[in-house]
Amino acid sequence: MAGAHTHGPTPQAGPAETVDTQVIVVGAGPAGLLLAGELALRGIQVTLLERRHGPDTASRASTLHARTMEVLDSRGLLADLGSPPCEVRGHFGGIPLDLTLPTPYPGQWKVAQTRTESVLEEWALGLGADLRCGHTLHTVDDRGSHVEAAATGRHGGRLTLRAAYLVACDGQDSTVRRLMGAAFPGTPAARELLRADVDGIDIPTRRFERLPGGFAVAARNPAGITRVMVHEFGAEVRQHAGNPHFEEIAAAWKRVTGEDITGGTPLWVNHFDDENRLLARYRHGRILFAGDAAHRQMPIGGQALNLALQDAHNLGFKLAAAVDGTAPAGLLDSYDSERRAVGAAVLANIRAQALLLLGGPEVEPLRTVLAELIAYDDVRTRLAAMISGLDIRYDVGGPEHPLRGARLPHLGLRVADIVCTTADLLRSGRGLLLGLDGPPPPLHAHLADRIDSVTAHPAPASPLAGTPAVLVRPDGHVVWTGGGDGDGLAQAVARWFGSP
């Protein structure tokens, strides 16, 4: 959106600082931190601008799905998460769903968002990213050749940043989106779920329990804190801004379940609704959007967090190539086409789940039919892959092949005398040309800084068996399959990695 100049409130007077960087990332939540790490891994100067003065201590999204775990594995970050518990049983709209799939990480991995952010922040900063906390953005200006942004610091100091690109990762109430007036079509909220973390109460555990007056969930963690979530059938969505008072949540809980939780101590209160919106474009010239800044959805089953992290993973290598001048034509635009399509698909399944989960008695026949269908393994597998992010397949061109466009399966390989995994081979953040039936086809020597060439030996029953060679993007998606003759390889390399 070259030449667009957007303004917010006039900043206070104070000491001024100007920072020249290559990429500005607005928002140091999970998506912003992962993107910053992906850029810094490739030697890009990145400055993170965060409104908060320090780490967020609120209890928020706590579910990582299979594809996200694979992504973190491909960057060597899983060990830093510790040993999170995993629940293979998930749900679709509150209907039980077995998430077992061919991946090392099936199910829902329970990691507090604060822990996820801490791991990603340490990784990104360790790679050289610059984090500026306590800054409120007030202008964004795409000048065609570069982007300028201005912010006010915690003591009124003025910060001006200049960069080649800016990425908004600043959440569902995105300041960048508001400043730009970016089109954000969708449907307004019709249903709302109230939730709280409460200490000092002893109530029965409830897993997606539908009662005559509404829907309730109660789960107690090892520290003795109970998370309660409640929705009253037919209740109007709260119109005022801000989180509900605990008294409102306790009153709704009493009306739906008959239980009194007013004697407990609320540690955190929150609410979310089923508003469903998707940006008309993820890219506006030199300004891009990722995560909840690009889409707003009910966070059912943790899909919102996982969708956001996978946005950042897709964008990282493309934006880095655009900055360092190696990006082929159309590479950065493919972020919009690929991830907007994924976002639309996820938002559609979330709308369906919200209706099943929070709809009144009128949805019971539909729930009954779906529960019967999930008993068929093809249906179960389809829904589990949808929830887990393992069904994503991009249009990468070339002849049809089961692996083209899909993510490289995460499995064991033998490279020389070393046993490793496909995730290990992606740690560099470069592309991967993998020879599976002998050495891979030769590449131009000047592509060595963009693509690693490796000869590996999969197990006989591996999904890779019978495929002589594959070319894999840095985000783990296969863009070429072929033989030792390399037929079609040059075209795939040029499309995704540029010229030598």
Protein backbone atom coordinates (compact mmCIF):
# COMPACT_ATOMS: atom_id res chain seq x y z
CA MET A 1 0.00 0.00 0.00
CA ALA A 2 2.68 2.40 -1.10
CA GLY A 3 2.25 5.96 0.04
CA ALA A 4 -0.33 5.13 2.72
CA HIS A 5 0.22 7.24 5.80
CA THR A 6 -1.77 6.37 8.90
CA HIS A 7 -1.88 8.29 12.15
CA GLY A 8 -2.92 7.67 15.70
CA PRO A 9 -2.68 9.90 18.78
CA THR A 10 0.06 12.51 18.84
CA PRO A 11 3.02 11.19 20.87
CA GLN A 12 4.19 12.91 24.02
CA ALA A 13 7.35 14.93 23.94
CA GLY A 14 10.48 13.20 25.21
CA PRO A 15 13.90 11.89 24.17
CA ALA A 16 13.94 10.67 20.58
CA GLU A 17 15.65 7.64 19.04
CA THR A 18 15.80 6.46 15.45
CA VAL A 19 16.44 2.81 14.63
CA ASP A 20 17.30 1.49 11.18
CA THR A 21 16.56 -2.20 10.85
CA GLN A 22 15.49 -4.61 8.10
CA VAL A 23 12.16 -5.87 9.46
CA ILE A 24 9.88 -4.44 12.14
CA VAL A 25 7.68 -7.00 13.89
CA VAL A 26 4.86 -5.42 15.90
CA GLY A 27 3.83 -7.68 18.77
CA ALA A 28 6.01 -10.04 20.82
CA GLY A 29 3.45 -12.78 21.33
CA PRO A 30 4.05 -16.32 20.03
CA ALA A 31 3.66 -15.44 16.33
CA GLY A 32 5.86 -12.35 16.53
CA LEU A 33 8.59 -14.16 18.45
CA LEU A 34 8.62 -17.16 16.12
CA LEU A 35 8.77 -14.87 13.09
CA ALA A 36 11.60 -12.86 14.63
CA GLY A 37 13.52 -16.08 15.24
CA GLU A 38 12.94 -17.31 11.69
CA LEU A 39 14.25 -14.01 10.31
CA ALA A 40 17.22 -13.80 12.66
CA LEU A 41 18.12 -17.42 11.85
CA ARG A 42 18.72 -16.22 8.29
CA GLY A 43 20.79 -13.21 9.32
CA ILE A 44 18.04 -10.61 8.98
CA GLN A 45 18.06 -7.63 11.36
CA VAL A 46 14.69 -7.63 13.09
CA THR A 47 13.27 -5.31 15.74
CA LEU A 48 10.30 -6.43 17.82
CA LEU A 49 8.02 -3.68 19.09
CA GLU A 50 5.91 -4.70 22.09
CA ARG A 51 3.36 -2.66 24.02
CA ARG A 52 3.72 -4.66 27.24
CA HIS A 53 6.44 -3.67 29.67
CA GLY A 54 7.46 -7.27 30.33
CA PRO A 55 6.44 -10.90 29.85
CA ASP A 56 2.72 -11.64 29.91
CA THR A 57 1.73 -13.66 32.98
CA ALA A 58 -1.90 -14.20 31.98
CA SER A 59 -3.10 -17.77 31.55
CA ARG A 60 -4.15 -18.01 27.91
CA ALA A 61 -3.79 -20.56 25.10
CA SER A 62 -2.14 -23.74 26.34
CA THR A 63 -2.52 -26.27 23.51
CA LEU A 64 0.08 -27.09 20.87
CA HIS A 65 -0.99 -29.41 18.07
CA ALA A 66 0.98 -31.99 16.11
CA ARG A 67 2.06 -29.76 13.23
CA THR A 68 3.22 -27.01 15.57
CA MET A 69 5.25 -29.54 17.58
CA GLU A 70 6.86 -30.66 14.32
CA VAL A 71 7.70 -27.04 13.48
CA LEU A 72 9.30 -26.48 16.88
CA ASP A 73 11.19 -29.77 16.51
CA SER A 74 12.56 -28.58 13.16
CA ARG A 75 14.08 -25.61 14.98
CA GLY A 76 15.45 -27.65 17.90
CA LEU A 77 13.13 -26.05 20.45
CA LEU A 78 11.19 -29.01 21.85
CA ALA A 79 13.66 -29.82 24.61
CA ASP A 80 13.24 -26.31 25.99
CA LEU A 81 9.53 -26.93 26.51
CA GLY A 82 10.35 -29.64 29.05
CA SER A 83 8.06 -32.66 29.21
CA PRO A 84 4.56 -31.27 28.66
CA PRO A 85 1.61 -33.60 29.19
CA CYS A 86 -0.19 -34.80 26.08
CA GLU A 87 -3.81 -35.78 25.66
CA VAL A 88 -4.46 -37.83 22.53
CA ARG A 89 -8.20 -37.39 22.99
CA GLY A 90 -9.38 -34.13 21.49
CA HIS A 91 -12.78 -33.01 20.30
CA PHE A 92 -14.69 -31.54 17.39
CA GLY A 93 -17.31 -29.15 18.67
CA GLY A 94 -17.26 -30.95 22.01
CA ILE A 95 -17.70 -34.41 20.46
CA PRO A 96 -14.78 -36.69 21.48
CA LEU A 97 -12.20 -37.19 18.74
CA ASP A 98 -9.12 -39.43 18.81
CA LEU A 99 -6.22 -37.37 17.43
CA THR A 100 -3.94 -40.35 16.74
CA LEU A 101 -2.16 -39.74 13.41
CA PRO A 102 1.15 -40.75 11.74
CA THR A 103 3.35 -38.18 13.48
CA PRO A 104 5.69 -38.34 16.48
CA TYR A 105 3.44 -35.80 18.22
CA PRO A 106 -0.22 -36.81 17.97
CA GLY A 107 -2.72 -35.15 20.28
CA GLN A 108 -2.85 -31.94 22.27
CA TRP A 109 0.31 -30.91 24.10
CA LYS A 110 -0.37 -28.79 27.15
CA VAL A 111 2.16 -25.96 27.31
CA ALA A 112 1.32 -22.69 29.04
CA GLN A 113 1.53 -19.82 26.58
CA THR A 114 3.90 -18.06 28.94
CA ARG A 115 6.30 -21.00 28.55
CA THR A 116 5.94 -21.06 24.77
CA GLU A 117 6.68 -17.33 24.63
CA SER A 118 9.66 -17.68 26.97
CA VAL A 119 11.24 -20.39 24.80
CA LEU A 120 10.64 -18.47 21.58
CA GLU A 121 11.90 -15.20 23.07
CA GLU A 122 15.15 -16.77 24.29
CA TRP A 123 15.66 -18.35 20.86
CA ALA A 124 14.95 -15.16 18.89
CA LEU A 125 17.06 -12.91 21.13
CA GLY A 126 19.87 -15.46 21.12
CA LEU A 127 19.93 -15.20 17.33
CA GLY A 128 20.21 -11.40 17.49
CA ALA A 129 16.63 -10.09 17.39
CA ASP A 130 16.12 -6.74 19.15
CA LEU A 131 13.12 -6.56 21.52
CA ARG A 132 11.73 -3.14 22.49
CA CYS A 133 9.13 -3.49 25.26
CA GLY A 134 6.88 -0.77 26.64
CA HIS A 135 6.29 0.95 23.28
CA THR A 136 2.92 1.97 21.89
CA LEU A 137 2.72 2.25 18.12
CA HIS A 138 1.03 5.40 16.81
CA THR A 139 1.96 5.71 13.11
CA VAL A 140 2.76 3.37 10.24
CA ASP A 141 3.88 4.68 6.87
CA ASP A 142 4.59 2.59 3.76
CA ARG A 143 6.72 4.88 1.62
CA GLY A 144 7.09 2.50 -1.29
CA SER A 145 10.83 1.96 -0.91
CA HIS A 146 10.65 1.28 2.85
CA VAL A 147 8.39 1.44 5.91
CA GLU A 148 8.53 3.91 8.76
CA ALA A 149 6.86 3.44 12.13
CA ALA A 150 6.75 5.65 15.20
CA ALA A 151 6.03 4.67 18.78
CA THR A 152 5.97 6.20 22.25
CA GLY A 153 8.01 4.61 25.03
CA ARG A 154 6.99 4.08 28.62
CA HIS A 155 8.45 7.43 29.70
CA GLY A 156 7.20 9.40 26.72
CA GLY A 157 10.31 8.91 24.63
CA ARG A 158 9.81 8.84 20.88
CA LEU A 159 11.05 5.91 18.81
CA THR A 160 11.18 6.06 15.01
CA LEU A 161 11.93 2.88 13.10
CA ARG A 162 12.83 2.47 9.42
CA ALA A 163 12.82 -0.93 7.72
CA ALA A 164 12.28 -2.72 4.43
CA TYR A 165 9.12 -4.42 5.77
CA LEU A 166 6.79 -4.38 8.77
CA VAL A 167 4.78 -7.37 9.99
CA ALA A 168 1.78 -6.94 12.27
CA CYS A 169 1.64 -9.76 14.83
CA ASP A 170 -0.22 -7.62 17.34
CA GLY A 171 -3.28 -9.75 17.99
CA GLN A 172 -6.98 -9.69 17.31
CA ASP A 173 -7.26 -6.00 18.22
CA SER A 174 -4.32 -5.15 15.96
CA THR A 175 -3.18 -1.53 16.12
CA VAL A 176 -1.56 -1.84 12.69
CA ARG A 177 -4.78 -3.13 11.16
CA ARG A 178 -6.72 -0.25 12.72
CA LEU A 179 -4.21 2.38 11.63
CA MET A 180 -4.28 1.10 8.06
CA GLY A 181 -8.04 0.65 7.93
CA ALA A 182 -7.44 -2.80 6.40
CA ALA A 183 -10.61 -4.57 5.25
CA PHE A 184 -11.52 -7.25 7.80
CA PRO A 185 -14.75 -8.87 6.60
CA GLY A 186 -16.60 -11.59 8.47
CA THR A 187 -19.44 -12.26 10.90
CA PRO A 188 -20.07 -10.53 14.24
CA ALA A 189 -20.32 -12.39 17.52
CA ALA A 190 -23.53 -14.26 18.28
CA ARG A 191 -22.39 -16.43 21.21
CA GLU A 192 -20.02 -15.90 24.11
CA LEU A 193 -18.10 -18.12 26.51
CA LEU A 194 -17.07 -16.83 29.94
CA ARG A 195 -14.05 -18.34 31.66
CA ALA A 196 -11.94 -17.97 34.79
CA ASP A 197 -9.12 -19.63 36.70
CA VAL A 198 -10.32 -20.01 40.29
CA ASP A 199 -8.46 -21.10 43.41
CA GLY A 200 -10.12 -22.62 46.44
CA ILE A 201 -13.14 -24.35 44.90
CA ASP A 202 -14.00 -28.04 44.78
CA ILE A 203 -16.43 -28.86 41.99
CA PRO A 204 -16.82 -31.90 39.71
CA THR A 205 -14.69 -32.10 36.59
CA ARG A 206 -16.74 -31.41 33.47
CA ARG A 207 -15.61 -32.03 29.91
CA PHE A 208 -17.87 -30.25 27.40
CA GLU A 209 -20.96 -30.94 29.46
CA ARG A 210 -24.21 -29.80 27.90
CA LEU A 211 -26.91 -29.07 30.46
CA PRO A 212 -30.51 -27.86 29.98
CA GLY A 213 -29.51 -24.21 30.38
CA GLY A 214 -26.10 -24.15 28.78
CA PHE A 215 -22.64 -25.57 28.40
CA ALA A 216 -19.95 -25.97 31.11
CA VAL A 217 -16.34 -27.07 31.44
CA ALA A 218 -14.37 -27.50 34.68
CA ALA A 219 -10.81 -28.79 34.89
CA ARG A 220 -8.50 -28.70 37.89
CA ASN A 221 -4.74 -28.50 37.38
CA PRO A 222 -2.05 -30.05 39.63
CA ALA A 223 -1.69 -26.76 41.52
CA GLY A 224 -5.32 -26.99 42.62
CA ILE A 225 -6.56 -24.18 40.38
CA THR A 226 -9.79 -24.86 38.49
CA ARG A 227 -10.51 -23.41 35.08
CA VAL A 228 -14.23 -22.93 34.55
CA MET A 229 -15.91 -22.05 31.25
CA VAL A 230 -19.63 -21.44 30.87
CA HIS A 231 -22.11 -20.45 28.16
CA GLU A 232 -25.83 -19.88 28.65
CA PHE A 233 -28.01 -20.91 25.73
CA GLY A 234 -29.69 -17.88 24.23
CA ALA A 235 -27.68 -15.35 26.25
CA GLU A 236 -26.82 -12.10 24.50
CA VAL A 237 -23.20 -11.25 23.87
CA ARG A 238 -21.88 -8.61 26.26
CA GLN A 239 -21.64 -5.28 24.44
CA HIS A 240 -19.22 -3.45 26.74
CA ALA A 241 -15.48 -3.72 26.32
CA GLY A 242 -13.18 -5.44 28.76
CA ASN A 243 -13.32 -8.70 30.63
CA PRO A 244 -16.31 -9.73 32.74
CA HIS A 245 -16.30 -9.46 36.52
CA PHE A 246 -15.92 -12.72 38.39
CA GLU A 247 -19.37 -12.15 39.87
CA GLU A 248 -20.87 -12.33 36.36
CA ILE A 249 -19.11 -15.62 35.68
CA ALA A 250 -20.10 -17.10 39.03
CA ALA A 251 -23.73 -16.09 38.49
CA ALA A 252 -23.82 -17.69 35.04
CA TRP A 253 -22.12 -20.83 36.41
CA LYS A 254 -24.77 -21.06 39.14
CA ARG A 255 -27.63 -20.69 36.64
CA VAL A 256 -26.22 -23.38 34.32
CA THR A 257 -24.80 -25.92 36.81
CA GLY A 258 -26.50 -25.09 40.09
CA GLU A 259 -23.07 -24.83 41.81
CA ASP A 260 -21.82 -21.90 43.87
CA ILE A 261 -18.22 -20.88 43.17
CA THR A 262 -18.37 -17.44 44.79
CA GLY A 263 -16.21 -18.64 47.67
CA GLY A 264 -13.24 -19.14 45.36
CA THR A 265 -10.49 -16.66 44.54
CA PRO A 266 -10.41 -15.64 40.87
CA LEU A 267 -6.86 -15.51 39.53
CA TRP A 268 -7.79 -14.65 35.96
CA VAL A 269 -11.05 -13.85 34.17
CA ASN A 270 -11.61 -13.73 30.46
CA HIS A 271 -14.19 -14.23 27.76
CA PHE A 272 -14.27 -15.01 24.08
CA ASP A 273 -16.95 -15.07 21.46
CA ASP A 274 -17.59 -16.55 18.04
CA GLU A 275 -16.81 -13.45 15.98
CA ASN A 276 -15.24 -14.76 12.76
CA ARG A 277 -13.19 -12.50 10.47
CA LEU A 278 -10.42 -12.85 7.91
CA LEU A 279 -8.34 -10.07 6.38
CA ALA A 280 -9.10 -9.42 2.74
CA ARG A 281 -5.33 -9.41 2.14
CA TYR A 282 -2.44 -10.60 4.31
CA ARG A 283 -0.05 -8.36 2.39
CA HIS A 284 -0.41 -4.62 1.84
CA GLY A 285 2.75 -3.62 -0.01
CA ARG A 286 5.56 -3.64 2.52
CA ILE A 287 3.21 -4.30 5.44
CA LEU A 288 2.12 -7.85 6.19
CA PHE A 289 -0.11 -9.49 8.80
CA ALA A 290 0.24 -12.76 10.68
CA GLY A 291 -1.56 -14.54 13.50
CA ASP A 292 -4.63 -13.05 15.13
CA ALA A 293 -3.92 -9.71 13.46
CA ALA A 294 -4.92 -11.45 10.20
CA HIS A 295 -7.83 -13.53 11.47
CA ARG A 296 -10.25 -13.48 14.38
CA GLN A 297 -11.88 -16.68 15.51
CA MET A 298 -13.13 -18.49 18.58
CA PRO A 299 -10.10 -20.28 20.09
CA ILE A 300 -11.72 -23.70 20.06
CA GLY A 301 -9.29 -26.50 20.81
CA GLY A 302 -6.28 -24.19 20.62
CA GLN A 303 -6.51 -23.76 16.86
CA ALA A 304 -6.01 -19.98 17.00
CA LEU A 305 -2.54 -20.20 18.58
CA ASN A 306 -1.41 -22.97 16.25
CA LEU A 307 -2.72 -21.16 13.17
CA ALA A 308 -0.78 -18.06 14.24
CA LEU A 309 2.50 -19.91 14.76
CA GLN A 310 2.19 -21.65 11.42
CA ASP A 311 1.54 -18.28 9.71
CA ALA A 312 4.85 -17.05 11.08
CA HIS A 313 6.69 -20.21 10.04
CA ASN A 314 5.41 -19.91 6.47
CA LEU A 315 6.30 -16.23 6.23
CA GLY A 316 9.78 -16.35 7.76
CA PHE A 317 11.86 -17.75 4.93
CA LYS A 318 9.90 -15.86 2.26
CA LEU A 319 10.31 -12.49 3.94
CA ALA A 320 14.00 -13.15 4.64
CA ALA A 321 14.56 -13.87 0.94
CA ALA A 322 12.70 -10.69 -0.01
CA VAL A 323 14.94 -8.67 2.31
CA ASP A 324 18.25 -10.19 1.22
CA GLY A 325 17.38 -9.95 -2.48
CA THR A 326 17.26 -13.67 -3.31
CA ALA A 327 13.47 -14.02 -3.50
CA PRO A 328 12.13 -15.05 -6.90
CA ALA A 329 9.12 -13.18 -8.28
CA GLY A 330 5.93 -14.05 -6.45
CA LEU A 331 7.53 -15.73 -3.44
CA LEU A 332 6.38 -13.16 -0.89
CA ASP A 333 2.93 -13.00 -2.46
CA SER A 334 2.63 -16.76 -1.98
CA TYR A 335 2.43 -16.09 1.76
CA ASP A 336 -0.91 -14.37 1.21
CA SER A 337 -2.30 -16.99 -1.17
CA GLU A 338 -1.17 -19.97 0.92
CA ARG A 339 -1.93 -18.82 4.42
CA ARG A 340 -5.13 -16.94 3.65
CA ALA A 341 -6.55 -20.16 2.17
CA VAL A 342 -5.51 -22.06 5.29
CA GLY A 343 -6.99 -19.35 7.48
CA ALA A 344 -10.32 -19.51 5.63
CA ALA A 345 -10.45 -23.31 6.05
CA VAL A 346 -9.66 -23.15 9.77
CA LEU A 347 -12.19 -20.38 10.38
CA ALA A 348 -14.83 -22.46 8.58
CA ASN A 349 -14.24 -25.50 10.80
CA ILE A 350 -14.25 -23.25 13.87
CA ARG A 351 -17.63 -21.81 12.86
CA ALA A 352 -18.97 -25.34 12.57
CA GLN A 353 -17.53 -26.28 15.95
CA ALA A 354 -18.90 -23.15 17.63
CA LEU A 355 -22.38 -24.07 16.45
CA LEU A 356 -22.03 -27.65 17.69
CA LEU A 357 -20.51 -26.56 20.98
CA LEU A 358 -22.63 -23.56 21.92
CA GLY A 359 -25.82 -24.11 19.98
CA GLY A 360 -28.95 -24.89 21.98
CA PRO A 361 -31.12 -28.02 21.91
CA GLU A 362 -31.72 -27.51 18.19
CA VAL A 363 -28.20 -28.81 17.38
CA GLU A 364 -28.59 -32.11 19.25
CA PRO A 365 -29.68 -34.10 16.16
CA LEU A 366 -26.62 -32.85 14.28
CA ARG A 367 -24.35 -33.76 17.18
CA THR A 368 -25.80 -37.26 17.25
CA VAL A 369 -25.21 -37.82 13.54
CA LEU A 370 -21.64 -36.47 13.69
CA ALA A 371 -20.81 -38.67 16.70
CA GLU A 372 -21.92 -41.70 14.68
CA LEU A 373 -19.84 -40.65 11.67
CA ILE A 374 -16.69 -40.07 13.74
CA ALA A 375 -16.76 -43.79 14.57
CA TYR A 376 -15.66 -44.40 10.94
CA ASP A 377 -11.87 -44.13 10.78
CA ASP A 378 -11.80 -42.19 7.50
CA VAL A 379 -13.99 -39.49 9.05
CA ARG A 380 -12.01 -39.50 12.30
CA THR A 381 -8.70 -39.23 10.45
CA ARG A 382 -9.97 -36.39 8.26
CA LEU A 383 -11.18 -34.34 11.22
CA ALA A 384 -8.09 -35.13 13.32
CA ALA A 385 -5.78 -33.98 10.51
CA MET A 386 -7.85 -30.81 10.14
CA ILE A 387 -7.55 -29.99 13.84
CA SER A 388 -3.87 -30.96 14.06
CA GLY A 389 -2.74 -28.99 10.99
CA LEU A 390 -1.42 -32.10 9.24
CA ASP A 391 -3.85 -31.83 6.33
CA ILE A 392 -2.27 -28.65 4.91
CA ARG A 393 -1.14 -29.02 1.31
CA TYR A 394 -0.02 -26.05 -0.76
CA ASP A 395 -0.25 -25.72 -4.53
CA VAL A 396 3.43 -25.94 -5.48
CA GLY A 397 3.00 -26.89 -9.14
CA GLY A 398 4.45 -29.87 -10.98
CA PRO A 399 3.04 -33.37 -11.53
CA GLU A 400 0.71 -34.75 -8.89
CA HIS A 401 2.42 -36.77 -6.18
CA PRO A 402 1.31 -37.71 -2.64
CA LEU A 403 4.17 -35.68 -1.13
CA ARG A 404 4.03 -32.54 -3.30
CA GLY A 405 2.76 -29.58 -1.33
CA ALA A 406 2.44 -31.61 1.87
CA ARG A 407 4.78 -31.35 4.82
CA LEU A 408 7.81 -33.65 4.81
CA PRO A 409 6.85 -36.56 7.09
CA HIS A 410 8.66 -36.43 10.41
CA LEU A 411 10.42 -39.77 10.71
CA GLY A 412 13.78 -41.45 11.19
CA LEU A 413 16.51 -41.66 8.54
CA ARG A 414 20.07 -42.88 8.29
CA VAL A 415 22.60 -40.36 6.97
CA ALA A 416 25.99 -42.03 6.53
CA ASP A 417 26.40 -43.86 9.86
CA ILE A 418 24.21 -41.48 11.82
CA VAL A 419 20.55 -42.07 12.68
CA CYS A 420 18.60 -38.81 12.65
CA THR A 421 15.16 -37.45 11.78
CA THR A 422 13.83 -35.32 8.97
CA ALA A 423 13.37 -32.57 11.58
CA ASP A 424 17.11 -32.64 12.29
CA LEU A 425 17.82 -31.98 8.61
CA LEU A 426 15.69 -28.81 8.66
CA ARG A 427 17.43 -27.18 11.64
CA SER A 428 19.58 -24.89 9.48
CA GLY A 429 16.54 -23.01 8.21
CA ARG A 430 17.68 -23.62 4.63
CA GLY A 431 15.94 -25.67 1.97
CA LEU A 432 16.69 -29.38 1.73
CA LEU A 433 17.41 -31.50 -1.33
CA LEU A 434 17.15 -35.03 -0.05
CA GLY A 435 18.41 -38.01 -2.03
CA LEU A 436 16.59 -41.15 -0.89
CA ASP A 437 17.73 -43.63 -3.52
CA GLY A 438 21.33 -42.51 -3.85
CA PRO A 439 22.85 -39.02 -3.99
CA PRO A 440 20.50 -36.17 -4.87
CA PRO A 441 20.79 -34.46 -8.27
CA PRO A 442 23.56 -31.84 -8.40
CA LEU A 443 22.80 -28.17 -7.70
CA HIS A 444 24.65 -25.03 -8.71
CA ALA A 445 27.43 -24.39 -6.19
CA HIS A 446 26.13 -20.90 -5.47
CA LEU A 447 22.88 -22.35 -4.11
CA ALA A 448 24.69 -24.02 -1.21
CA ASP A 449 23.79 -21.13 1.10
CA ARG A 450 20.09 -21.70 0.37
CA ILE A 451 19.73 -25.47 0.00
CA ASP A 452 21.42 -28.35 1.85
CA SER A 453 22.00 -31.48 -0.26
CA VAL A 454 21.85 -34.70 1.77
CA THR A 455 21.86 -38.40 0.95
CA ALA A 456 19.70 -40.37 3.37
CA HIS A 457 18.22 -43.84 3.70
CA PRO A 458 14.62 -44.19 4.94
CA ALA A 459 13.19 -47.36 6.41
CA PRO A 460 11.62 -49.73 3.84
CA ALA A 461 8.08 -49.03 5.09
CA SER A 462 8.61 -45.27 5.26
CA PRO A 463 6.25 -42.91 3.39
CA LEU A 464 9.42 -41.71 1.63
CA ALA A 465 10.34 -45.16 0.33
CA GLY A 466 10.10 -45.41 -3.44
CA THR A 467 10.63 -41.68 -3.99
CA PRO A 468 14.20 -41.14 -5.28
CA ALA A 469 14.57 -37.50 -4.21
CA VAL A 470 12.61 -34.57 -2.76
CA LEU A 471 13.15 -30.82 -2.56
CA VAL A 472 11.82 -29.28 0.63
CA ARG A 473 11.22 -25.62 1.47
CA PRO A 474 12.60 -24.24 4.75
CA ASP A 475 9.09 -24.49 6.24
CA GLY A 476 9.14 -28.26 5.68
CA HIS A 477 6.81 -28.49 2.67
CA VAL A 478 7.83 -30.63 -0.30
CA VAL A 479 7.95 -28.70 -3.59
CA TRP A 480 9.51 -31.27 -5.92
CA THR A 481 9.73 -35.05 -6.18
CA GLY A 482 11.78 -36.82 -8.81
CA GLY A 483 14.67 -39.04 -9.73
CA GLY A 484 18.39 -38.78 -10.08
CA ASP A 485 18.04 -37.08 -13.44
CA GLY A 486 16.64 -34.01 -11.69
CA ASP A 487 13.86 -33.53 -14.24
CA GLY A 488 11.86 -30.47 -13.22
CA LEU A 489 14.20 -29.69 -10.34
CA ALA A 490 15.65 -26.53 -11.90
CA GLN A 491 12.17 -25.06 -12.31
CA ALA A 492 11.23 -25.86 -8.71
CA VAL A 493 14.48 -24.38 -7.40
CA ALA A 494 13.96 -21.20 -9.43
CA ARG A 495 10.36 -20.84 -8.22
CA TRP A 496 11.08 -21.25 -4.50
CA PHE A 497 14.76 -20.34 -4.05
CA GLY A 498 15.60 -18.00 -6.92
CA SER A 499 18.56 -17.99 -9.28
CA PRO A 500 22.15 -18.77 -8.23
